[in-house]
Coordinates of C-alpha atoms and ligand atoms in Angstrom, one line a residue:
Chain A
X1 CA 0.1 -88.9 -155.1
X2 CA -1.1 -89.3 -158.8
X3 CA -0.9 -86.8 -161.1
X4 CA -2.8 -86.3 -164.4
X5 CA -1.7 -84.0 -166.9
X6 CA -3.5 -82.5 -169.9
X7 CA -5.6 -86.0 -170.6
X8 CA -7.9 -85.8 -173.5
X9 CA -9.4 -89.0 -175.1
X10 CA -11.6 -89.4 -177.6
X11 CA -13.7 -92.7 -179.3
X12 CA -14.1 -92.4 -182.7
X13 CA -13.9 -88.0 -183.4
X14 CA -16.1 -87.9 -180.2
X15 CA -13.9 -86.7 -177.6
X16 CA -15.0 -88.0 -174.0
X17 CA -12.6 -86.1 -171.9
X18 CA -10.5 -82.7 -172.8
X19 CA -7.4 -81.8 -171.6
X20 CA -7.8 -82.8 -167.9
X21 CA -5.1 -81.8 -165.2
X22 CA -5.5 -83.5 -161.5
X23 CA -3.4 -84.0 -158.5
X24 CA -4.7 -86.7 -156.5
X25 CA -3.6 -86.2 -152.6
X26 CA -1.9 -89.0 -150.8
X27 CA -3.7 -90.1 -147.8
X28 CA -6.9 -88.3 -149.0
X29 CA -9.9 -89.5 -150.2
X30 CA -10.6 -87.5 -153.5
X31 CA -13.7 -88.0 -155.2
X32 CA -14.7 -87.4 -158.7
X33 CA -17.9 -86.5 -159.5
X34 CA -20.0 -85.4 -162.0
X35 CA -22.9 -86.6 -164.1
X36 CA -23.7 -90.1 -165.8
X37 CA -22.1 -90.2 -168.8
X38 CA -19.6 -87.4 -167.8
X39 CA -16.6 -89.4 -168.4
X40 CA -15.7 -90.5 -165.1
X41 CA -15.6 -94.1 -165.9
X42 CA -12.9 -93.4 -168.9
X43 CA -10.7 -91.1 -167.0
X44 CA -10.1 -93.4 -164.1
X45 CA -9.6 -96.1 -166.8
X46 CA -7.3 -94.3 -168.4
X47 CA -4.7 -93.6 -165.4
X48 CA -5.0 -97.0 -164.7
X49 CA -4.2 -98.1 -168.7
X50 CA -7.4 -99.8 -169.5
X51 CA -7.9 -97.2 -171.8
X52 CA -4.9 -95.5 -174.0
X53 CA -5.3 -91.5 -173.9
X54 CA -4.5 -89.9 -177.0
X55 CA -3.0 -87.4 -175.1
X56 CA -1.2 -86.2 -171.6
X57 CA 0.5 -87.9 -169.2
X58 CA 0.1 -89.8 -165.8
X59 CA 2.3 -90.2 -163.2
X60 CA 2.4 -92.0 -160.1
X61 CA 4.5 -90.0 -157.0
X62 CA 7.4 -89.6 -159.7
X63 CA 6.8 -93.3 -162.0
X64 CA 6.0 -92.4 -165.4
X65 CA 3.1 -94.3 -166.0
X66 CA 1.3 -93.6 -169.1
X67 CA 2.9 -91.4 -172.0
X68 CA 1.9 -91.6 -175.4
X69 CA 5.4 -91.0 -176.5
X70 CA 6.6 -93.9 -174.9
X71 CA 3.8 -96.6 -175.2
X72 CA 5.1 -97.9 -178.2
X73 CA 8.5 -99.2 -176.1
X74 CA 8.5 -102.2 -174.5
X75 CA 10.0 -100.8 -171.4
X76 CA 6.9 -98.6 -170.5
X77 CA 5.0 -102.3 -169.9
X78 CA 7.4 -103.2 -167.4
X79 CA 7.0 -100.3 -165.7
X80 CA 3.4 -100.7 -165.7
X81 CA 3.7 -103.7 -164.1
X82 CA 5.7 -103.0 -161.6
X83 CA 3.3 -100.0 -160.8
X84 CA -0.2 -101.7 -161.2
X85 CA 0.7 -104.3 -158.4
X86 CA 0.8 -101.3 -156.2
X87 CA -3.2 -100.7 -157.9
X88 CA -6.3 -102.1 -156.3
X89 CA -9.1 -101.2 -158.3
X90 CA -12.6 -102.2 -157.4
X91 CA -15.0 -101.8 -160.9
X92 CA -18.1 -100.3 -161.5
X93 CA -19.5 -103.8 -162.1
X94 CA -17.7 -105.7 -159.2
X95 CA -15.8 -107.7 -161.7
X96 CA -15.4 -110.6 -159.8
X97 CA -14.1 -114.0 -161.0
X98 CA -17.3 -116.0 -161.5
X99 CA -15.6 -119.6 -161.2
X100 CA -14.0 -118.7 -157.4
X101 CA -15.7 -118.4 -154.8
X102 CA -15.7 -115.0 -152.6
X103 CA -12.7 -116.3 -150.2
X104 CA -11.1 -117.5 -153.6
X105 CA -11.5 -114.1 -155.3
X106 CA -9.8 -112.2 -152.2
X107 CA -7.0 -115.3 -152.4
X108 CA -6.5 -114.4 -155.8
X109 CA -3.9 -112.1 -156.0
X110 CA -1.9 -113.1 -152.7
X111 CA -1.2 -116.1 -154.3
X112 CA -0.4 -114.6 -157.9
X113 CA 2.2 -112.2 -156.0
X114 CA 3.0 -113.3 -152.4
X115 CA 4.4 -116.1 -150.9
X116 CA 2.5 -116.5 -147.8
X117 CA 1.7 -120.1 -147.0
X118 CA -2.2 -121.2 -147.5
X119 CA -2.7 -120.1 -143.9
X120 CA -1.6 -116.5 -144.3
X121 CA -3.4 -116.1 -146.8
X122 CA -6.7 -117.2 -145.6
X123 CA -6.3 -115.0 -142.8
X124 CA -5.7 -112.2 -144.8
X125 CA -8.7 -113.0 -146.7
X126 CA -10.9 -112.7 -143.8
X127 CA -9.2 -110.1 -142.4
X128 CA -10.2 -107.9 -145.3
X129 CA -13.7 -109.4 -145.7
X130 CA -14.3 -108.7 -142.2
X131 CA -13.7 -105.2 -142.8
X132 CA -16.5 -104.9 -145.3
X133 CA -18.5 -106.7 -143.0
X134 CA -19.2 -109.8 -145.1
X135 CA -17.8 -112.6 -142.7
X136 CA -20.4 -116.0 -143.5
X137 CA -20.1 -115.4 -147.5
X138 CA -17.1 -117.0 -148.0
X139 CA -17.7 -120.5 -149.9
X140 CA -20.4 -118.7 -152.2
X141 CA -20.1 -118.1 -155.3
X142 CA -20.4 -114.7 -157.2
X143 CA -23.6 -115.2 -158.8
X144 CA -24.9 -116.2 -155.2
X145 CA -24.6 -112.6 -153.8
X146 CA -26.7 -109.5 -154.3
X147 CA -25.0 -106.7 -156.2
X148 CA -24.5 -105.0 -152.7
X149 CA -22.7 -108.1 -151.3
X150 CA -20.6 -108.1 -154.9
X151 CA -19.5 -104.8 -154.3
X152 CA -18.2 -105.2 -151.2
X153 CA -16.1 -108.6 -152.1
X154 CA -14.8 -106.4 -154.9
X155 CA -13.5 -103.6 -152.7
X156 CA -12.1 -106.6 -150.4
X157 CA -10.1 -107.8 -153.3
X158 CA -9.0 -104.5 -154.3
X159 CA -7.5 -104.1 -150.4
X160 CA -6.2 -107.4 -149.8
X161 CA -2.6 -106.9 -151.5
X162 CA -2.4 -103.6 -149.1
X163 CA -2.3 -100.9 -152.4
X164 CA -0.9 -97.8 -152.4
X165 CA -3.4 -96.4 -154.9
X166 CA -7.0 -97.5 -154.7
X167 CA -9.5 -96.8 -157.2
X168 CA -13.0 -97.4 -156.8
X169 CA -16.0 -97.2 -159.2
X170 CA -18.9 -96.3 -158.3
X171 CA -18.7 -98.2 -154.9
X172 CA -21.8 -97.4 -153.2
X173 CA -24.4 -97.1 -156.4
X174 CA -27.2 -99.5 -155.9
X175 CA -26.6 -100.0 -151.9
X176 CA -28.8 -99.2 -149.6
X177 CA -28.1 -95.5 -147.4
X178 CA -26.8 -97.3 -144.4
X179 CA -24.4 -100.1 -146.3
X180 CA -23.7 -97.0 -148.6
X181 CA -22.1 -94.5 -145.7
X182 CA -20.3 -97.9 -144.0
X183 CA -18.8 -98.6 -147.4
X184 CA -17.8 -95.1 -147.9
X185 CA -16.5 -94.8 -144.1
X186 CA -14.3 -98.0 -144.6
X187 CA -12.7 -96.6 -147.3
X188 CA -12.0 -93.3 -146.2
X189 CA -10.5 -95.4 -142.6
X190 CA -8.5 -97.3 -145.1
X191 CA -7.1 -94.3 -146.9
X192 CA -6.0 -92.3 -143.4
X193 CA -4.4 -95.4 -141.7
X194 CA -3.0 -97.0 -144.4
X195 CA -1.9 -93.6 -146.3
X196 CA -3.3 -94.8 -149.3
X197 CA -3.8 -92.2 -152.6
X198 CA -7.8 -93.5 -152.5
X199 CA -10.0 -91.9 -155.7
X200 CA -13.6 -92.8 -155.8
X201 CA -15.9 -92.0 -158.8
X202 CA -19.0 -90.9 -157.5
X203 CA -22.3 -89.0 -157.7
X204 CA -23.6 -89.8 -154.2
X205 CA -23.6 -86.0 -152.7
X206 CA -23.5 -88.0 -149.0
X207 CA -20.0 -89.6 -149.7
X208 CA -19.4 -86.3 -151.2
X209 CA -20.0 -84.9 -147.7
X210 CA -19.2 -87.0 -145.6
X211 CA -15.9 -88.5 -147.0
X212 CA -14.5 -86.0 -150.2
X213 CA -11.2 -84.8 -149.0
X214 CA -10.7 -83.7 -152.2
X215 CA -13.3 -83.1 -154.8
X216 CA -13.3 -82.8 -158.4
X217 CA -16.3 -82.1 -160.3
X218 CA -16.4 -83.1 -163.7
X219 CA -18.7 -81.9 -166.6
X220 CA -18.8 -82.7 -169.9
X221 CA -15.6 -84.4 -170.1
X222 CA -13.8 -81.4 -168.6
X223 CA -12.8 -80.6 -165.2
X224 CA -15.1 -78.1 -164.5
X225 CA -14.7 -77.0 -160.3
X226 CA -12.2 -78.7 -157.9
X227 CA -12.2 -78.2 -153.9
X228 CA -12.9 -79.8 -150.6
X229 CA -16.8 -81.0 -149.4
X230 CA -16.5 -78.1 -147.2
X231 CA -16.1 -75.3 -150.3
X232 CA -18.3 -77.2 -153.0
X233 CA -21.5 -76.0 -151.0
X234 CA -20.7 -72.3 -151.5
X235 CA -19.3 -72.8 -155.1
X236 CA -20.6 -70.5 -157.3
X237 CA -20.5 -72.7 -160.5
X238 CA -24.2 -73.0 -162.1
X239 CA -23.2 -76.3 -163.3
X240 CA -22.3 -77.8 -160.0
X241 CA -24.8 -76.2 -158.3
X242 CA -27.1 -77.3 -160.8
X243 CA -25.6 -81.0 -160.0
X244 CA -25.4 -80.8 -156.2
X245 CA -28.6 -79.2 -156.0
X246 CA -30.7 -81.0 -158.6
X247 CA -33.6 -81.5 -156.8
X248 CA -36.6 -78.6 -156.5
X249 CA -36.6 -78.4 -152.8
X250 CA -32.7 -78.4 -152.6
X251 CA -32.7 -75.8 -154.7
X252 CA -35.1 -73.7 -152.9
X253 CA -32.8 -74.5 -149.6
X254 CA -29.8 -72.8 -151.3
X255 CA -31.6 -70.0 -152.3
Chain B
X1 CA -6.9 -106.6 -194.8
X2 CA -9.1 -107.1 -192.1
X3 CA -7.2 -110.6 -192.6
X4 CA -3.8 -109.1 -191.7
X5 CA -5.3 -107.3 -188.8
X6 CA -6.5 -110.8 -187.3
X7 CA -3.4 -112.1 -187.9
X8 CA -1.2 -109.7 -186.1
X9 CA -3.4 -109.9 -183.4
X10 CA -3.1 -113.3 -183.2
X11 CA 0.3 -113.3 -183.4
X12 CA 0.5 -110.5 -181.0
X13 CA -1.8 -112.3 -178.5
X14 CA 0.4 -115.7 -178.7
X15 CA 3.2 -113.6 -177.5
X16 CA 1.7 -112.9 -174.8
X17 CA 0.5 -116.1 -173.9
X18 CA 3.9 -117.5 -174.0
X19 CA 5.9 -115.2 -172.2
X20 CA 7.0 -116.5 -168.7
X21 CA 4.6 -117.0 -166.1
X22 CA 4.3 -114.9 -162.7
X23 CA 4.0 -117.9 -160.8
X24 CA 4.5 -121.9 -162.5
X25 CA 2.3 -123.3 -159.3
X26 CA -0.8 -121.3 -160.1
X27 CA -0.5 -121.9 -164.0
X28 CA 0.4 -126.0 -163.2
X29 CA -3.2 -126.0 -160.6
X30 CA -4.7 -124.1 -163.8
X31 CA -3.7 -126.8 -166.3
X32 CA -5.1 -129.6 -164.1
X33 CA -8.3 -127.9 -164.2
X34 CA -7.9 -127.3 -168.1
X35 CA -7.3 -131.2 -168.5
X36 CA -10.6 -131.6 -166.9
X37 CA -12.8 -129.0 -168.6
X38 CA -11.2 -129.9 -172.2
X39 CA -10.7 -133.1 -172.2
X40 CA -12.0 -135.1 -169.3
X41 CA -15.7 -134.0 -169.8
X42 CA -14.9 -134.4 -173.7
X43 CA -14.4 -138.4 -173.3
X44 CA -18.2 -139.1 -173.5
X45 CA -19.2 -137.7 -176.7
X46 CA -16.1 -138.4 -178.0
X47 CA -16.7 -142.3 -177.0
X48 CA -20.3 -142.0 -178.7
X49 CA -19.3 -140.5 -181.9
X50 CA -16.6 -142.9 -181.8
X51 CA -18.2 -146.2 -181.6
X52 CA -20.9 -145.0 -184.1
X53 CA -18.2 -143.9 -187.0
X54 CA -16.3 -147.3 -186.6
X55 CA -20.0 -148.8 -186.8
X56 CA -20.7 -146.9 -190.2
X57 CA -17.0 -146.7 -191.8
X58 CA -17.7 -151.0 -191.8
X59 CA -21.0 -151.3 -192.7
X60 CA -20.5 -149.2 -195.5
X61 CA -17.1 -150.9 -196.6
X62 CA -18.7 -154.5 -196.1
X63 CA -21.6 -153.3 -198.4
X64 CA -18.5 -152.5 -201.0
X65 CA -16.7 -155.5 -200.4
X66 CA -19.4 -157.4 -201.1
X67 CA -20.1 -156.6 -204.3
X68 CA -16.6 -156.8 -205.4
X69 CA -16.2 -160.9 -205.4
X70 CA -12.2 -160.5 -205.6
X71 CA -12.1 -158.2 -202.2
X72 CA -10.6 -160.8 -199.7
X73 CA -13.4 -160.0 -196.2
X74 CA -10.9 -159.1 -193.9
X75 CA -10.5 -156.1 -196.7
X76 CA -12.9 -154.9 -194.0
X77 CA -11.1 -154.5 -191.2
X78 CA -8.3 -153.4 -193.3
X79 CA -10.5 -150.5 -194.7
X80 CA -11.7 -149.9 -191.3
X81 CA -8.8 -149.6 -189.5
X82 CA -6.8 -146.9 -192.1
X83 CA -9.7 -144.9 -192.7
X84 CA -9.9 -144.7 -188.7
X85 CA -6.6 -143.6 -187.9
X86 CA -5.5 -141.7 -190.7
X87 CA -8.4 -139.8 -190.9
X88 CA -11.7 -139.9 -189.3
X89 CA -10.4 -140.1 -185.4
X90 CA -7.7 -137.2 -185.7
X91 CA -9.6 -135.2 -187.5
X92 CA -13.5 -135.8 -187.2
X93 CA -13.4 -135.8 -183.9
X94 CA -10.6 -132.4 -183.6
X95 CA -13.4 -130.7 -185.8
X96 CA -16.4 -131.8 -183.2
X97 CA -13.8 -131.0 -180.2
X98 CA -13.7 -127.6 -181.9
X99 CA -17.2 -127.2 -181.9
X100 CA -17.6 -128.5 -178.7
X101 CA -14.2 -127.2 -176.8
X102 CA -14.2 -123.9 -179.1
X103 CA -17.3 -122.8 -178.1
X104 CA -17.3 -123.2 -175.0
X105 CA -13.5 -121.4 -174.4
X106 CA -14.4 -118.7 -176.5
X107 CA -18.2 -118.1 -174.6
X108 CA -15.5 -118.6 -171.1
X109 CA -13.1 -115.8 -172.3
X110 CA -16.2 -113.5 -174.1
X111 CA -17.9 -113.1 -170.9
X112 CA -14.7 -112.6 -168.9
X113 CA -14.0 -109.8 -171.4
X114 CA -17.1 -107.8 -171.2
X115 CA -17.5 -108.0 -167.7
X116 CA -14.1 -107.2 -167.1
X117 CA -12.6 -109.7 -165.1
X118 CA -10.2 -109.6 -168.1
X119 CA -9.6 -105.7 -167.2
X120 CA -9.6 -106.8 -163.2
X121 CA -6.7 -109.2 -163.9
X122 CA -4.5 -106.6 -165.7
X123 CA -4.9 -104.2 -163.3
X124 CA -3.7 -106.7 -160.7
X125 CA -0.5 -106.4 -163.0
X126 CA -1.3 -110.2 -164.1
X127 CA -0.6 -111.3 -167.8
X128 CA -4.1 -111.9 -168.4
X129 CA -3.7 -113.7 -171.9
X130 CA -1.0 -116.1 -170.3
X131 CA -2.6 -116.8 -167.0
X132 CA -6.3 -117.7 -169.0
X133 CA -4.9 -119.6 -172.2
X134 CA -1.6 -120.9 -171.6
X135 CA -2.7 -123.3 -169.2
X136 CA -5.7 -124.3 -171.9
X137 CA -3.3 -124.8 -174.9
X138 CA -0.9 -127.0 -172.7
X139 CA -3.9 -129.1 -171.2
X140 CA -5.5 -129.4 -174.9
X141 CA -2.1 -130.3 -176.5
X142 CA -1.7 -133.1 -173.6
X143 CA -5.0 -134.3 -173.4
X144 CA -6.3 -134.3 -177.1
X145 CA -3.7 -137.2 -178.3
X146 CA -5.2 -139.6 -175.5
X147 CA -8.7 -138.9 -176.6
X148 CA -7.5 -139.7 -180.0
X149 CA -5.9 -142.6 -179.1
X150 CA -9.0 -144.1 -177.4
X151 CA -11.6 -142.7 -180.4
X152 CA -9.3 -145.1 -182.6
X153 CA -9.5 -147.9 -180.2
X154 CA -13.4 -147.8 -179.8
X155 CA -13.9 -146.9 -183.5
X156 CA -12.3 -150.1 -184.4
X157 CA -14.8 -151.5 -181.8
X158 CA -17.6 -150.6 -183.1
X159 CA -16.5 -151.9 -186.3
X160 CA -15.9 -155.4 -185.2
X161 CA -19.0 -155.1 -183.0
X162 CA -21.4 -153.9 -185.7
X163 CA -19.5 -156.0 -188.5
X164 CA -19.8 -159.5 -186.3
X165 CA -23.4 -158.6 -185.0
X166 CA -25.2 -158.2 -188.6
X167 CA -22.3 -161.2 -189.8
X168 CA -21.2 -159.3 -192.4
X169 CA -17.9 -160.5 -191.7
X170 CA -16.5 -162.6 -189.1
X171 CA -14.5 -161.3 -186.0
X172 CA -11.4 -163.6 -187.5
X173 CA -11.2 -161.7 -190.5
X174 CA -11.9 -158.5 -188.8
X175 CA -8.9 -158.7 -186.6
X176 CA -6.8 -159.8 -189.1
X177 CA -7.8 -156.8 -191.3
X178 CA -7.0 -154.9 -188.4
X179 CA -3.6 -156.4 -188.4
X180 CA -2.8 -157.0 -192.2
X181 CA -0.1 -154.8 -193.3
X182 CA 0.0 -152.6 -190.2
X183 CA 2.1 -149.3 -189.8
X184 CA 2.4 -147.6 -186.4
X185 CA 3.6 -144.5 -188.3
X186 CA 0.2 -143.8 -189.2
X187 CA -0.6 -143.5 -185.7
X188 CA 2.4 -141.3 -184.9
X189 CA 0.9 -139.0 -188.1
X190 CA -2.3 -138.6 -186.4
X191 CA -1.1 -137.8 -183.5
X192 CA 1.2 -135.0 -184.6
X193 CA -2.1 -133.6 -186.5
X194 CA -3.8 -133.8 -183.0
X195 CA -1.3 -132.1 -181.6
X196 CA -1.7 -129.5 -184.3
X197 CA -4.9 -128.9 -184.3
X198 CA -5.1 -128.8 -180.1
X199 CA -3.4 -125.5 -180.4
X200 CA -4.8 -124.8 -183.6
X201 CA -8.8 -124.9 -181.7
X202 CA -7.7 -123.3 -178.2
X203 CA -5.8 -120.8 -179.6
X204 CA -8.0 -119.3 -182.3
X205 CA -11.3 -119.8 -180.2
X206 CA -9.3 -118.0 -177.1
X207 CA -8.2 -115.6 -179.5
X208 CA -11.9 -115.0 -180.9
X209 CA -13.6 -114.7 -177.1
X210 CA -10.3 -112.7 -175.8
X211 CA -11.0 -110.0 -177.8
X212 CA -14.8 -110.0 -177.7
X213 CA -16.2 -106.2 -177.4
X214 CA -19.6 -105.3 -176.4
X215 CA -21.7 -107.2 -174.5
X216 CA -23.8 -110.9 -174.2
X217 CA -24.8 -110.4 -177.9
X218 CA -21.2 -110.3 -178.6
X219 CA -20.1 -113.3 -176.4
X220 CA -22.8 -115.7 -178.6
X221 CA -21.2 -114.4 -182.1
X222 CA -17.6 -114.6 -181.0
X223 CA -18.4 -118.5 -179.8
X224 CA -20.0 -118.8 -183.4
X225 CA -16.6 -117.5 -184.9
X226 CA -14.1 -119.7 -182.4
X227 CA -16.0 -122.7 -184.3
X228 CA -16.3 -121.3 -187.7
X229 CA -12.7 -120.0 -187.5
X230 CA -10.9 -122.6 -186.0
X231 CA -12.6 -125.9 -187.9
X232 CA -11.6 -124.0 -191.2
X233 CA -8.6 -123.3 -189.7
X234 CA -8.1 -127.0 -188.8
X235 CA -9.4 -128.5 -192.2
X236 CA -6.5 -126.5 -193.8
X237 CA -3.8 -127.4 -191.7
X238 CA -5.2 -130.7 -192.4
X239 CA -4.7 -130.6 -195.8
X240 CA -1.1 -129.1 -195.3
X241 CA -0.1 -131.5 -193.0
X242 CA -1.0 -134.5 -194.8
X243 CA 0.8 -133.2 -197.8
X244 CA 3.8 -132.5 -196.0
X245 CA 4.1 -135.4 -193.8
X246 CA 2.3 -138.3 -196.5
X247 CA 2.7 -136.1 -199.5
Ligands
LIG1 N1 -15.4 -98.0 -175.1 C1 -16.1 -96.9 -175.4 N2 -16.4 -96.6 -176.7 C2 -17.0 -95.5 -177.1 N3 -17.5 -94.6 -176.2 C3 -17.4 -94.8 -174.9 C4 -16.6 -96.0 -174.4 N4 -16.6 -95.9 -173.1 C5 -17.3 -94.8 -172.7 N5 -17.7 -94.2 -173.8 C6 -18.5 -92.9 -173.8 O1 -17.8 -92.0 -172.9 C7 -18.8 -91.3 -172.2 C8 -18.4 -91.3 -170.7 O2 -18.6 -92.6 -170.2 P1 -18.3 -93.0 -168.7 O3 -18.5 -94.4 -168.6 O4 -16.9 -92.5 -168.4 O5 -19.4 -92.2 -167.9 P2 -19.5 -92.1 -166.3 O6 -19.2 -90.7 -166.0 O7 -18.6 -93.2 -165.7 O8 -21.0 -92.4 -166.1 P3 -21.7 -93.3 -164.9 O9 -21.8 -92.3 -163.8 O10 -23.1 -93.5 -165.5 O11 -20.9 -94.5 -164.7 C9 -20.1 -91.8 -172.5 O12 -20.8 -90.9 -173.4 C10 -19.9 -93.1 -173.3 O13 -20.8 -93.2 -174.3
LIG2 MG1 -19.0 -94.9 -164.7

């Protein structure tokens, strides 16, 4: 479970997100959605610590991990640590290491952190490249892959230290329907068996559907609905309707 | 004050890159492969550059020596060789290495910050400043001295090669210029400014891409900084060193 309390950040005098308050449900997928340019991005960099908030508080089940009273200790960095080895995150632009290959990008942390022999870890590797269904990719280089392909190395990086928190940005923009709901399925699978606290960033209405356990709908910055996929199609909230329903002939459907 | 501001950053940043490493095997396989992208794939245009200075530095000194009747010839090699070592191969050739080096750490770090594998790495709860530039200082401050060494040795070579070639001096008096009055402190001072100005170049070039913000545009000016920034930086500790080691 992570809980966000009262977040607000602003750049410069322009605030980007105001006073948000989320629980995020263990063993659920919850998605945040919400328009480009809502804020998404900067809230989920901001529980992770990318991003300072000027104000509120994150926890993670009870670790303190981002207070603005305490940032200026020391201790609050070890604590971080500790916390963000328990973090996979996958990033809206894949983020991979451009001088390792795919196999040496899932490697990555398993060496940094375990002490599984070469072996292990290569097996671990495939193991979670398999899952995202890229299994021949393995000696190619970033910059060899399409964006789709990326993606998906990302999110097997993000898996392969087993986290307890996964975030994911964006991980089905610019994918194809098909690879989109298999991406979306494998991490809502991952989520249930693993119990993982999974929050996706999103404004695909299908993983909405077909995976949002939990859905928070973000407008402007602020959190503006919150519910399950089954309640946001009768929400009466003109903005997310406006959101969920942006096209003409979906709108005619509600009506 | 934007000064000061660079300057605790800096500082703040070397902190980091010195604090203990998560794991000495990864950070040992990284500074093998720092050795090799600092100073192994330096060694050709630092031969070049090398051969061609020593080729100059005696040409020109044999052209002076010439017109001064009472200037014994093997004033050449003389010339030559302490103009070399004290000067032009420690610190001539740290200023290209920090064009050449600078560049392309900083352009390395720039784009790793603004497509944030920089961010990726933190998140993994890796000490991203230690695990990308410790291993680069360590490599540049073992590697830099040899490629000193051998820019002194082929400098002089292109000295005696040029000098002989045209006859403006023969390769007797050459290598006993060479040898006249010889102090192998001078070589231990230019190799403690080597040493200096290794971390001096990776550290102010990492420290220019590490904190690059914005996007490609960005990554091309903070490459033109790390060289800027860190040849001035290594021209004054130049001039602070000598004075407090020769001075
Ligand atoms: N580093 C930054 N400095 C200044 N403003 C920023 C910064 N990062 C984000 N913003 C602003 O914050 C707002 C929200 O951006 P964010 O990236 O969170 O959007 P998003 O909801 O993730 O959009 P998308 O769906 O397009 O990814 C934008 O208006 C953006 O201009
Ligand atoms: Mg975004």
């Amino acid at each position: 479970m992570i809980q966000v309390s009262n977040i607000s950040k602003s750049f410069g005098g322009k605030p980007v997100l105001r006073d948000i308050s989320i629980t995020f449900e263990k063993g659920k997928a919850n998605l945040i959605i919400g328009q480009s340019g809502s804020g998404k991005t900067v809230l989920m960099k901001c529980m992770v610590g990318l991003l300072e908030v000027d104000e509120g508080v994150v926890m993670y089940d009870d670790r303190l991990f981002s207070d603005k009273s305490t940032t200026a200790h020391s201790s609050n960095g070890v604590n971080r640590q500790s916390i963000r080895r328990d973090i996979g995150m996958m990033f809206q632009g894949g983020a991979l290491f451009d001088s390792q290959t795919v196999e040496e990008n899932v490697i990555f942390p398993l060496s940094m952190f375990t002490n599984m022999s070469e072996e292990e870890k290569l097996d671990r590797a495939n193991f979670c490249l398999d899952r995202v269904h890229l299994e021949n990719a393995n000696k190619l280089f970033p910059a060899e892959l399409s964006g789709g392909m990326q993606k998906r190395v990302a999110i097997a990086r993000a898996i392969s230290m087993n986290p307890k928190y996964l975030f994911c940005d964006e991980p089905n923009s610019g994918l194809d329907p098909k690879t989109a709901i298999v991406i979306d399925n494998l991490i809502h699978e991952i989520t249930h068996e693993f119990d993982i606290t999974t929050i996706i960033n999103s404004h695909d209405m299908n993983s909405v559907m077909e995976i949002g356990d939990k859905v928070v709908f973000i407008h402007n910055g602020e959190k503006w609905w919150e519910g399950t996929n089954e309640e946001i199609l009768s929400a009466d909230n003109e903005e997310l309707n406006d959101f969920i329903f942006a096209a003409k002939y979906l709108k005619a459907l509600k009506k | 004050m934007e000064l000061f501001y660079h300057l605790g950053r800096y500082y703040m940043m070397l902190k980091l890159v010195f604090k203990r490493p998560e794991k000495w095997s990864i950070y040992l396989r990284q500074i093998i492969r720092e050795i090799d992208s600092i100073g192994i794939s330096s060694i050709g245009i630092v031969a070049i550059l090398s051969v061609f200075m020593g080729a100059v530095i005696c040409i020109q000194t044999a052209f002076g020596v010439d017109g001064a009747a009472w200037m014994p010839l093997y004033a050449v090699g003389f010339t030559a060789r302490e103009s070399i070592i004290l000067e032009f191969s420690p610190t001539i050739i740290c200023l290209i290495l920090a064009g050449k080096v600078g560049s392309h750490i900083s352009s390395e770090l720039g784009t790793m910050r603004v497509t944030e594998q920089i961010d990726a790495l933190e998140i993994m709860g890796v000490n991203s400043a230690g695990y990308l530039i410790f291993p680069k200082i360590i490599a540049a401050i073992f590697i830099f001295p040899f490629l000193i060494i051998m820019s002194m040795g082929l400098g002089l070579f292109g000295g005696w090669f040029i000098g002989v070639s045209t006859g403006a001096v023969t390769s007797y008096e050459y290598i006993y210029g060479i040898q006249y009055d010889f102090q192998p402190f001078n070589v231990t001072y230019a190799l403690i400014k080597t040493v200096f100005f290794a971390f001096i170049i990776i550290s102010v070039s990492a420290y220019c891409g590490y904190y690059t913000k914005g996007g490609a545009l960005e990554v091309g000016k903070s490459s033109t900084k790390a060289v800027v920034y860190s040849s001035i930086a290594v021209l004054l500790v130049n001039l602070l060193l000598t004075q407090l080691i020769l001075g």
